[in-house]
Amino acid sequence: MSQTTETAKTTLPDPVVAEEEEDDAWDKRIRKTGCFAENERLLVCHADTNDWRQCAREIAAFKQCMER
């Protein structure tokens, strides 16, 4: 018998703030820009990799959103 190990792919959902959570001042400012989801993806990337260089795609998406 052979065993195979499958690596589960994790897909992060779009960030959603629970109703009982209150936004801090930073979140409120980012939400007003309309780029909250892009910012969250960027922050998650940096938290996961601890290296901004590995988050070039997320940085570009956030920058593009902010320039609209």
mmCIF file of C-alpha atoms in Angstrom:
data_model
loop_
_atom_site.group_PDB
_atom_site.id
_atom_site.type_symbol
_atom_site.label_atom_id
_atom_site.label_comp_id
_atom_site.label_asym_id
_atom_site.label_seq_id
_atom_site.Cartn_x
_atom_site.Cartn_y
_atom_site.Cartn_z
ATOM 1 C CA MET A 1 0.000 0.000 0.000
ATOM 2 C CA SER A 2 1.284 3.466 -0.738
ATOM 3 C CA GLN A 3 0.430 6.540 1.200
ATOM 4 C CA THR A 4 0.248 9.958 -0.342
ATOM 5 C CA THR A 5 0.385 13.210 1.468
ATOM 6 C CA GLU A 6 -1.498 16.081 -0.005
ATOM 7 C CA THR A 7 -0.694 19.637 0.862
ATOM 8 C CA ALA A 8 -3.826 21.620 1.526
ATOM 9 C CA LYS A 9 -3.977 24.910 -0.272
ATOM 10 C CA THR A 10 -5.151 27.708 1.944
ATOM 11 C CA THR A 11 -7.245 30.417 0.395
ATOM 12 C CA LEU A 12 -7.764 33.452 2.546
ATOM 13 C CA PRO A 13 -11.251 34.899 2.400
ATOM 14 C CA ASP A 14 -11.712 38.599 1.895
ATOM 15 C CA PRO A 15 -11.227 40.240 5.261
ATOM 16 C CA VAL A 16 -14.454 40.852 7.113
ATOM 17 C CA VAL A 17 -14.748 42.550 10.450
ATOM 18 C CA ALA A 18 -17.169 40.912 12.853
ATOM 19 C CA GLU A 19 -20.051 43.098 13.927
ATOM 20 C CA GLU A 20 -18.933 43.126 17.545
ATOM 21 C CA GLU A 21 -15.424 44.313 16.661
ATOM 22 C CA GLU A 22 -14.790 48.009 16.417
ATOM 23 C CA ASP A 23 -12.350 49.476 13.922
ATOM 24 C CA ASP A 24 -9.421 51.398 15.301
ATOM 25 C CA ALA A 25 -8.467 54.770 13.808
ATOM 26 C CA TRP A 26 -6.115 53.168 11.241
ATOM 27 C CA ASP A 27 -8.791 50.760 9.988
ATOM 28 C CA LYS A 28 -11.306 53.576 9.723
ATOM 29 C CA ARG A 29 -8.908 55.626 7.573
ATOM 30 C CA ILE A 30 -8.103 52.665 5.323
ATOM 31 C CA ARG A 31 -11.795 51.757 4.939
ATOM 32 C CA LYS A 32 -12.512 55.307 3.753
ATOM 33 C CA THR A 33 -10.031 54.832 0.895
ATOM 34 C CA GLY A 34 -11.917 51.800 -0.403
ATOM 35 C CA CYS A 35 -8.686 49.771 -0.271
ATOM 36 C CA PHE A 36 -9.228 47.889 2.983
ATOM 37 C CA ALA A 37 -9.135 44.405 1.417
ATOM 38 C CA GLU A 38 -5.917 45.190 -0.470
ATOM 39 C CA ASN A 39 -4.346 46.533 2.713
ATOM 40 C CA GLU A 40 -5.353 43.437 4.674
ATOM 41 C CA ARG A 41 -3.886 41.131 2.014
ATOM 42 C CA LEU A 42 -0.649 43.114 2.154
ATOM 43 C CA LEU A 43 -0.493 42.907 5.948
ATOM 44 C CA VAL A 44 -1.211 39.164 5.908
ATOM 45 C CA CYS A 45 1.505 38.607 3.314
ATOM 46 C CA HIS A 46 4.040 40.479 5.428
ATOM 47 C CA ALA A 47 2.966 38.648 8.581
ATOM 48 C CA ASP A 48 3.295 35.293 6.800
ATOM 49 C CA THR A 49 6.644 35.981 5.122
ATOM 50 C CA ASN A 50 8.187 38.628 7.380
ATOM 51 C CA ASP A 51 9.693 40.037 4.169
ATOM 52 C CA TRP A 52 8.176 42.934 2.249
ATOM 53 C CA ARG A 53 10.091 41.874 -0.881
ATOM 54 C CA GLN A 54 7.966 38.734 -1.111
ATOM 55 C CA CYS A 55 4.798 40.835 -1.137
ATOM 56 C CA ALA A 56 5.447 42.740 -4.379
ATOM 57 C CA ARG A 57 2.117 41.667 -5.882
ATOM 58 C CA GLU A 58 0.171 42.783 -2.813
ATOM 59 C CA ILE A 59 2.095 46.071 -2.647
ATOM 60 C CA ALA A 60 1.343 46.785 -6.306
ATOM 61 C CA ALA A 61 -2.363 46.000 -5.847
ATOM 62 C CA PHE A 62 -2.590 48.269 -2.792
ATOM 63 C CA LYS A 63 -0.696 51.064 -4.557
ATOM 64 C CA GLN A 64 -2.917 50.777 -7.639
ATOM 65 C CA CYS A 65 -6.025 50.908 -5.475
ATOM 66 C CA MET A 66 -4.782 53.974 -3.590
ATOM 67 C CA GLU A 67 -4.033 55.791 -6.865
ATOM 68 C CA ARG A 68 -7.660 55.518 -8.047
#
